[in-house]
Amino acid sequence: MFKSLYFNKFHSIILLTACISIFFVNCKTTPKEEDYKIIQSSVAKKAMVVSAHHLSTKVGNDILKKGGNAVDATIAVQYALAVVYPRAGNIGGGGFMVIRTKDGKYDSIDYREKAPKASTRDMYLDSLGNVIPGLSRNGHLAVGVPGTVDGMFEVHKKYGKLDFKELIQPAIDLATNGFLLTPLEIDRLNKFKPEFEKYNEQPNPFLKDTPWIQGNRLVQKELAHTLELIRDKGRAGFYEGETANDIVAEMKSGNGIITLDDLSSYHSKWRTPLVGDYKDYKIISMAPPSSGGIALLQMLKMVEKYPLADYGFQSQKAMHLMIEAERRVYSDRAKHLGDSDFYNVPQDSMLDETYIADRMSDFDPTKSTPSDMVAAGNFAVPLESFETTHTSVVDAEGNAVSVTTTLNSNYGSKVVVDNAGFFLNNEMDDFSAKPGVPNQFGLVGNEANAIEPEKRMLSSMTPTIVEKNGELFMVLGAPGGSTIITAVFQVFLNVVEFGMPLDDALFAKRFHHQWLPDVVLYETGGLTEASKQSLEALGHSLKDVKYMALVKAIHVQPDGALHGVGDNRSEDHAEGY
Ligand code: GLY
C-alpha cells in the first residue's frame, strides 16, 4: 500500500549528493524543508497531530511538546494552515470543533460564517426568480461573515493553556519567511489563476506572471501583518480597526455587503455536541448548523441491526444497505436541516429510533429504492470542489480535538482582502439559494436552509470523536463537501465492522449517495466490474469520480498508542511523539 510520498525528489537527490560530499569533510548539516517526507500513517506513544500539510502538523507537534494541550495545538495548526494551505486553511472562513477532554467531557463550538445583515432570501435570483449562475460561488457577494478568528479566541479562553501569542507566532513566521509550495498547491494556484485575476484588482501574493513551479516559495507579508494585529490586539485585530476596514473596503470594491457592524457583532457559539450510540461505541459529533452529526448518527442507526461484518467489505449486500441508508439520510437533510437558531430543526425526531426504523421500512435488499420515491425532484449534478480541511489532535494527557474548517470552495470566493492578504470564503453557496436548486455539491435545500440575515448556512462538516467503553477510541473528520458525511461513516465502519487498520480504512476507495442526483458515486478504480454489475442489477446507477473527501483520523490502539493517518489522496501529514 502506498503510504508516503516524497515531497520533492529532485531536491532530495541534490541534497543527498550534497550530504555525501559534506560528510567526507566532516560538516554538520541540518535537515532542509526540501527534504521533507510526507508521512501519511504513523504511530506515536503520547500525542498525535494529523493535518493537511506537513508544516502545520509540525507546528501542532511543537506546541504539544512545549506543554500545550490539544486545543492549543489545534489553534496553532488552524493559523498555520491559513498560511501554508491557503485553499482551505483560513482566517477568512469558519468551522466547527468538537472537543473531548481527558476526563471524558464533551464540548463543541460553532464558528461557522453568518449571512451578512443586508442579506436577503432572494439575493442570488434574477428578476424572473432564477438563480444567477456563480453569484453565490465567486466574488464579493458570495462571502459570509468570517468566524475563524473569533472561534479560536473562544476556545483559547475556555481551554487554552499556553499564551495565545505563542500559538499564532509560528503562522506569523511562516507567512513572513515563506515556505516551499507543495506540488498540489502549485497545481491549484496555477489552475485558479484566471479566477484570482477576475476577482482581484490589486496584486496579491498568489498571483504571479509566470506559472508557479516546484521550488517556489510563498511569502505573505500582508498576511503576516494581519496575524500580528490579531496577536497584539486580540479579536479586535480582525473584527475591528485596520483589518475590518480592509475587509469592508474590499467588499465595496466588488458588490459585497459585509459591513463593520457585521464584523464587530459576529460571535461564535458553544453548542451541545450530538452524542449517539453505535453498538459499543459512543459517537460525539457536531450539531446544526452542521448536518454532519445528525446525518452520521442516522446512517449508523439505519445499518446497526444488519450483520455488516458478515456481509463483508464492499460486498454487494453491504454497499446496497449503506447506499440506501445514505439516500434516505440526505433526503432528510434537504428537507429538515438548517441553522437551529433560525429554524426549528426536528433533531430529536430525526434521531428517534422508531423514526429511523420507519425510514428503513421500505428498504428492499433485492433492489434500490428510486430517489423520487423517497422524495420528489431530479437533476444532473456536478461535484465541483472538495476544499475544506480537517485536523485531528490528541495530546499526551488524552484530550482530543476534531476540527473541520473551510473557505468552502478552493480559495473560497477567490477574493483576497487587499492590504490584509487573505482569501474570503464563499460560504453563502451553502445556503439554499432557491428551494430545489442544487448548490456546488449538488445538495438541494428548502425553507430550513433559506437565506436570512445573520443565519448560518447548513454545513456537511462532521468533526467526530468516538469512544469505546468510555475510553477515547477515534478522532476523525474530513473535507469533501457533501461527501464528508459518507466518508466518515465508511471509515468508521471499515475499522469497527470490517476490521481494518486505520490506514487501510482510510485509503480504501469510497462510494457516496446523496439522494439527489440518484446516482452512486464511486472513486475511480474502486469497484471491480463484478461489483459494478451486481449493484446495477439492483437498480443502482453508478458514476466514477477521481476522489472523495480527505479523511484525517487518529485511532487509539489497544496498548494506548496513537495511530494517526492522513489521506493518501492528498498531502496530509500525520506525526506525533
Ligand atoms: N462548505 C462545505 C460545508 O460546510 O459543508
XYZ file of C-alpha atoms in Angstrom, residues 8-219:
212
model
C 10.469 16.735 -3.794
C 12.500 14.000 -5.371
C 14.643 16.403 -7.353
C 15.713 18.300 -4.272
C 16.197 15.084 -2.330
C 18.705 13.872 -4.919
C 20.583 17.188 -4.847
C 20.544 17.228 -1.066
C 21.693 13.636 -0.822
C 24.612 14.354 -3.155
C 25.476 17.430 -1.097
C 25.258 15.485 2.165
C 27.572 12.760 0.902
C 30.245 15.313 -0.098
C 29.798 17.251 3.158
C 30.029 14.056 5.215
C 33.522 13.484 3.928
C 34.693 16.900 5.120
C 33.027 16.277 8.498
C 30.491 19.115 8.320
C 27.164 19.021 10.121
C 24.036 19.504 8.055
C 20.579 20.431 9.201
C 17.585 18.839 7.516
C 16.039 21.071 4.909
C 12.390 21.667 4.196
C 13.037 20.483 0.643
C 13.999 17.102 2.019
C 10.790 16.652 3.910
C 8.942 13.386 3.609
C 5.184 13.419 3.866
C 4.032 10.866 6.427
C 0.536 9.600 5.904
C 0.465 6.887 8.530
C 2.346 6.934 11.790
C 2.172 5.592 15.316
C 3.229 7.532 18.414
C 3.120 6.777 22.108
C 1.895 10.049 23.578
C 0.416 12.566 21.187
C -0.574 12.892 17.538
C -1.495 15.587 15.036
C -2.961 14.865 11.596
C -3.491 17.831 9.311
C -3.467 18.734 5.643
C 0.133 19.972 5.474
C 3.438 18.781 6.901
C 4.292 22.246 8.224
C 1.005 22.707 10.097
C 1.370 19.227 11.595
C 4.894 20.182 12.694
C 3.605 23.411 14.267
C 0.997 21.399 16.194
C 3.604 18.935 17.437
C 5.942 21.732 18.545
C 3.151 23.268 20.624
C 2.328 19.895 22.205
C 5.985 19.312 23.035
C 6.169 22.741 24.681
C 3.404 21.655 27.065
C 0.417 22.947 25.128
C -2.730 20.865 25.170
C -4.739 19.577 22.190
C -6.727 22.823 21.964
C -3.543 24.915 21.962
C -2.104 22.722 19.213
C -5.321 22.967 17.209
C -5.307 26.773 17.377
C -1.690 26.848 16.229
C -2.481 24.416 13.409
C -5.507 26.455 12.324
C -3.407 29.609 11.986
C -0.542 27.734 10.315
C -2.970 26.258 7.784
C -4.179 29.770 6.980
C -0.639 30.398 5.740
C 0.569 27.118 4.253
C -2.744 25.789 2.948
C -4.444 28.878 1.535
C -7.022 26.947 -0.458
C -8.878 25.923 2.703
C -6.896 26.861 5.817
C -8.176 30.274 6.701
C -8.854 33.297 8.784
C -11.482 34.402 6.253
C -13.740 31.378 6.744
C -15.239 29.346 9.550
C -15.617 25.898 11.020
C -16.710 23.547 13.764
C -14.704 21.997 16.574
C -15.571 19.013 18.754
C -13.574 18.529 21.956
C -13.333 15.582 24.342
C -11.353 16.334 27.464
C -9.123 13.782 29.153
C -11.815 13.258 31.811
C -14.443 12.389 29.220
C -16.346 15.695 28.965
C -17.596 16.796 25.550
C -17.912 20.245 24.073
C -18.262 21.808 20.658
C -18.040 25.234 19.151
C -19.624 26.611 16.012
C -17.565 29.325 14.349
C -19.399 28.980 11.077
C -19.791 32.102 8.930
C -23.044 34.061 9.081
C -25.075 35.736 6.365
C -24.402 39.494 6.401
C -27.215 41.594 7.883
C -28.088 43.019 4.462
C -28.638 39.533 3.001
C -31.997 38.705 1.540
C -33.623 35.433 0.773
C -33.600 36.041 -2.993
C -30.242 37.781 -3.276
C -28.934 35.287 -5.831
C -32.055 35.294 -8.044
C -32.769 37.324 -11.157
C -35.999 39.222 -11.807
C -37.608 36.012 -13.082
C -36.725 34.190 -9.890
C -33.950 32.089 -11.434
C -30.616 31.540 -9.713
C -27.921 33.730 -11.301
C -25.143 31.234 -12.044
C -21.994 31.739 -9.992
C -23.195 34.670 -7.900
C -23.188 32.731 -4.636
C -19.954 30.943 -5.540
C -17.413 33.515 -6.612
C -16.718 37.127 -5.898
C -17.635 39.504 -3.120
C -21.339 38.721 -2.778
C -20.560 35.059 -2.043
C -18.816 35.907 1.226
C -20.262 35.122 4.658
C -19.078 36.948 7.794
C -15.932 35.028 8.838
C -15.908 33.176 12.164
C -12.496 31.549 12.482
C -10.671 34.245 14.452
C -13.499 34.637 16.968
C -13.733 30.834 17.290
C -10.026 30.496 18.053
C -10.200 33.151 20.783
C -13.269 31.499 22.302
C -11.687 28.060 22.529
C -8.480 29.548 23.835
C -10.342 31.430 26.574
C -12.082 28.258 27.711
C -9.402 25.589 27.216
C -6.090 27.175 26.261
C -3.016 26.581 28.410
C -0.215 28.405 26.604
C -0.206 32.136 25.871
C -2.134 32.850 22.652
C 0.843 34.768 21.264
C 2.896 31.578 21.291
C 0.194 29.779 19.319
C -0.095 32.269 16.483
C 3.636 33.073 16.213
C 4.575 30.037 14.065
C 1.997 31.162 11.478
C 3.413 34.689 11.513
C 6.903 33.283 10.961
C 5.753 31.078 8.097
C 3.983 33.991 6.427
C 6.968 36.318 6.916
C 9.723 33.942 5.859
C 7.751 31.999 3.295
C 7.685 28.281 2.764
C 8.174 25.869 -0.074
C 4.983 25.217 -2.019
C 3.864 21.612 -2.284
C 3.164 20.053 -5.691
C -0.602 20.077 -5.127
C -0.696 23.716 -4.012
C 1.336 24.662 -7.091
C -1.159 22.841 -9.253
C -4.130 24.604 -7.628
C -2.561 28.089 -7.654
C -1.900 27.728 -11.376
C -5.330 26.292 -12.061
C -7.177 29.102 -10.295
C -5.045 31.958 -11.638
C -7.731 33.140 -14.099
C -10.237 33.395 -11.258
C -7.769 35.190 -8.962
C -7.300 37.688 -11.799
C -11.016 38.027 -12.369
C -11.950 38.754 -8.766
C -8.950 40.810 -7.631
C -7.937 44.186 -8.989
C -4.848 44.602 -6.821
C -1.722 42.407 -6.895
C -1.560 39.670 -4.281
C 1.000 37.005 -3.350
C -0.950 34.200 -5.022
C -0.705 35.783 -8.460
C 2.471 35.937 -10.476
C 3.240 36.434 -14.136
C 4.838 33.063 -14.750
C 3.404 29.750 -13.569
C 4.259 28.502 -10.094
C 6.821 25.731 -10.271
C 8.438 23.306 -7.895
C 10.969 25.076 -5.704
C 8.900 28.278 -5.456
C 8.315 29.711 -2.005
C 5.212 31.627 -0.973
C 5.891 34.709 1.156
